[in-house]
Short mmCIF file of C-alpha atoms in Angstrom, two decimals:
data_model
loop_
_atom_site.label_atom_id
_atom_site.label_comp_id
_atom_site.label_asym_id
_atom_site.label_seq_id
_atom_site.Cartn_x
_atom_site.Cartn_y
_atom_site.Cartn_z
CA UNK A 30 -124.09 142.05 -173.41
CA UNK A 31 -123.66 138.40 -171.45
CA UNK A 32 -126.64 136.72 -170.30
CA UNK A 33 -126.46 134.42 -167.19
CA UNK A 34 -128.44 132.18 -164.69
CA UNK A 35 -127.95 133.60 -160.87
CA UNK A 36 -127.89 130.18 -159.94
CA UNK A 37 -127.57 126.31 -161.18
CA UNK A 38 -130.71 124.78 -159.92
CA UNK A 39 -132.47 128.08 -161.82
CA UNK A 40 -131.20 127.17 -164.84
CA UNK A 41 -131.47 123.23 -164.28
CA UNK A 42 -135.20 124.34 -163.50
CA UNK A 43 -135.60 126.00 -166.64
CA UNK A 44 -134.04 123.34 -168.69
CA UNK A 45 -135.96 120.74 -167.31
CA UNK A 46 -139.01 122.59 -168.56
CA UNK A 47 -138.29 122.47 -171.91
CA UNK A 48 -139.42 119.03 -174.48
CA UNK A 49 -136.93 116.96 -176.02
CA UNK A 50 -137.34 118.30 -179.33
CA UNK A 51 -137.50 122.39 -177.71
CA UNK A 52 -134.10 121.03 -176.21
CA UNK A 53 -132.48 119.86 -178.92
CA UNK A 54 -133.44 122.83 -180.97
CA UNK A 55 -131.85 125.15 -178.53
CA UNK A 56 -128.56 123.37 -178.58
CA UNK A 57 -128.33 123.27 -182.64
CA UNK A 58 -129.19 127.14 -182.14
CA UNK A 59 -126.82 127.69 -179.38
CA UNK A 60 -124.08 125.72 -181.68
CA UNK A 61 -124.80 127.61 -184.57
CA UNK A 62 -124.88 130.94 -182.71
CA UNK A 63 -121.46 130.20 -181.19
CA UNK A 64 -120.06 129.74 -184.02
CA UNK A 65 -120.92 132.88 -185.76
CA UNK A 66 -119.63 134.37 -183.02
CA UNK A 67 -116.26 132.60 -182.94
CA UNK A 68 -116.70 130.49 -179.54
CA UNK A 69 -113.13 129.07 -179.76
CA UNK A 70 -114.37 126.29 -177.41
CA UNK A 71 -114.37 123.24 -179.43
CA UNK A 72 -115.81 121.16 -176.54
CA UNK A 73 -118.51 123.46 -175.71
CA UNK A 74 -119.55 123.44 -179.73
CA UNK A 75 -119.26 119.72 -180.01
CA UNK A 76 -121.87 119.29 -176.35
CA UNK A 77 -124.23 121.55 -177.91
CA UNK A 78 -124.10 119.91 -181.52
CA UNK A 79 -124.03 116.49 -179.96
CA UNK A 80 -127.33 117.69 -177.78
CA UNK A 81 -128.83 119.17 -180.94
CA UNK A 82 -128.76 115.75 -182.57
CA UNK A 83 -125.94 117.17 -185.77
CA UNK A 84 -123.87 114.56 -185.44
CA UNK A 85 -121.20 115.27 -187.77
CA UNK A 86 -120.93 119.20 -186.44
CA UNK A 87 -120.69 117.25 -182.66
CA UNK A 88 -118.06 114.91 -184.23
CA UNK A 89 -115.95 117.28 -186.12
CA UNK A 90 -115.69 119.49 -182.76
CA UNK A 91 -115.10 116.94 -180.29
CA UNK A 92 -112.42 115.40 -182.86
CA UNK A 93 -111.01 118.98 -183.22
CA UNK A 94 -111.06 119.34 -179.08
CA UNK A 95 -109.15 115.76 -179.08
CA UNK A 96 -106.44 117.17 -181.56
CA UNK A 97 -106.16 120.69 -179.91
CA UNK A 98 -105.82 117.99 -176.18
CA UNK A 99 -102.40 116.03 -178.17
CA UNK A 100 -100.96 119.24 -179.92
CA UNK A 101 -97.23 119.60 -179.06
CA UNK A 102 -98.50 117.44 -175.42
CA UNK A 103 -98.25 113.85 -176.55
CA UNK A 104 -96.76 112.54 -173.76
CA UNK A 105 -98.51 114.46 -171.32
CA UNK A 106 -100.88 112.42 -168.91
CA UNK A 107 -103.57 114.53 -168.71
CA UNK A 108 -103.90 115.39 -172.40
CA UNK A 109 -103.99 112.21 -173.34
CA UNK A 110 -106.96 112.16 -171.05
CA UNK A 111 -108.63 114.61 -172.58
CA UNK A 112 -108.15 113.69 -175.88
CA UNK A 113 -109.48 109.83 -175.00
CA UNK A 114 -112.07 111.48 -173.15
CA UNK A 115 -113.24 113.84 -176.61
CA UNK A 116 -112.80 110.73 -178.77
CA UNK A 117 -115.03 109.00 -176.69
CA UNK A 118 -118.00 111.35 -176.68
CA UNK A 119 -116.94 111.47 -180.67
CA UNK A 120 -117.81 107.56 -180.45
CA UNK A 121 -121.06 107.91 -178.54
CA UNK A 122 -122.64 110.48 -180.71
CA UNK A 123 -121.91 108.22 -183.38
CA UNK A 124 -123.28 105.18 -181.74
CA UNK A 125 -126.48 107.25 -181.35
CA UNK A 126 -126.85 107.97 -184.36
CA UNK A 127 -126.15 104.50 -185.58
CA UNK A 128 -122.99 105.71 -187.67
CA UNK A 129 -121.11 102.53 -186.74
CA UNK A 130 -118.25 102.34 -188.31
CA UNK A 131 -117.00 105.93 -187.08
CA UNK A 132 -118.25 105.27 -183.25
CA UNK A 133 -116.50 102.00 -183.93
CA UNK A 134 -112.85 104.34 -184.79
CA UNK A 135 -113.36 106.67 -182.30
CA UNK A 136 -114.39 103.92 -179.42
CA UNK A 137 -110.63 102.18 -180.82
CA UNK A 138 -108.83 106.05 -179.99
CA UNK A 139 -110.32 106.19 -176.82
CA UNK A 140 -109.25 102.80 -175.97
CA UNK A 141 -105.98 102.94 -176.67
CA UNK A 142 -105.07 106.66 -175.10
CA UNK A 143 -106.76 105.13 -172.07
CA UNK A 144 -104.47 101.89 -171.84
CA UNK A 145 -101.74 102.82 -170.62
CA UNK A 146 -102.53 105.09 -167.85
CA UNK A 147 -106.35 103.65 -166.51
CA UNK A 148 -107.10 100.60 -167.33
CA UNK A 149 -110.53 100.65 -165.84
CA UNK A 150 -111.78 103.27 -168.00
CA UNK A 151 -110.16 101.77 -170.81
CA UNK A 152 -112.52 98.70 -170.17
CA UNK A 153 -115.40 100.61 -169.87
CA UNK A 154 -114.16 102.29 -173.56
CA UNK A 155 -114.74 98.38 -175.28
CA UNK A 156 -117.41 96.98 -173.79
CA UNK A 157 -119.29 100.31 -175.51
CA UNK A 158 -116.74 99.46 -178.64
CA UNK A 159 -118.72 96.00 -178.51
CA UNK A 160 -121.87 96.70 -178.56
CA UNK A 161 -121.18 98.86 -181.05
CA UNK A 162 -119.29 95.75 -183.06
CA UNK A 163 -122.15 93.45 -182.23
CA UNK A 164 -124.98 95.88 -183.67
CA UNK A 165 -123.25 96.23 -186.51
CA UNK A 166 -122.97 92.53 -187.39
CA UNK A 167 -119.08 91.57 -186.34
CA UNK A 168 -119.95 89.53 -183.65
CA UNK A 169 -116.28 87.88 -183.68
CA UNK A 170 -114.91 91.36 -183.32
CA UNK A 171 -117.09 92.42 -180.88
CA UNK A 172 -116.45 88.93 -178.63
CA UNK A 173 -112.63 89.85 -178.95
CA UNK A 174 -113.38 93.58 -177.67
CA UNK A 175 -115.08 91.68 -174.67
CA UNK A 176 -112.10 89.63 -173.94
CA UNK A 177 -109.37 93.06 -174.44
CA UNK A 178 -112.59 94.60 -171.97
CA UNK A 179 -111.72 91.59 -168.89
CA UNK A 180 -107.93 91.59 -169.59
CA UNK A 181 -108.30 95.77 -169.29
CA UNK A 182 -110.42 95.04 -166.26
CA UNK A 183 -108.18 92.93 -164.46
CA UNK A 184 -105.12 95.09 -164.82
CA UNK A 185 -107.14 97.62 -163.21
CA UNK A 186 -108.16 95.96 -160.23
CA UNK A 187 -111.24 96.91 -160.72
CA UNK A 188 -114.57 94.53 -160.45
CA UNK A 189 -116.33 94.51 -163.90
CA UNK A 190 -119.86 92.58 -164.86
CA UNK A 191 -119.06 91.88 -168.59
CA UNK A 192 -122.02 90.20 -170.21
CA UNK A 193 -122.43 89.56 -173.97
CA UNK A 194 -125.72 88.70 -175.52
CA UNK A 195 -125.61 86.79 -178.41
CA UNK A 196 -128.57 87.03 -180.40
#
């Protein structure tokens, strides 16, 4: 038996009626249920656990999704794009939980994967990396990440506004 909303707007309206805490609980329960019923899509699981605030589970599934994307297709541009996106989401999830060291590691992986084919996305990822490095007290390395983001933005011919706030 599978349940689904007839229309996305109905689903979105029902979702918006939930309190933030109810949404987190729902995502945690959905993630646990999906694992128990052997859901194979690592991204679906990662997003539920991230929405539920279960950082270690979310990051583990994002990492698995990235590894699956890269398995046997390291030269495939679409596989690299997917893996970079999954590492970026893992970094964002860690950053939201103030797991700075892990966030830094995932943002670095994502930036390296983006750099050869999407310098604008690499720049955005390096800016996220800079914010976490600054928050972790690594100001010099944060400035270096901003500089590299600027280089990536210039290489991508992207208009980028780079701002560094030093406390």
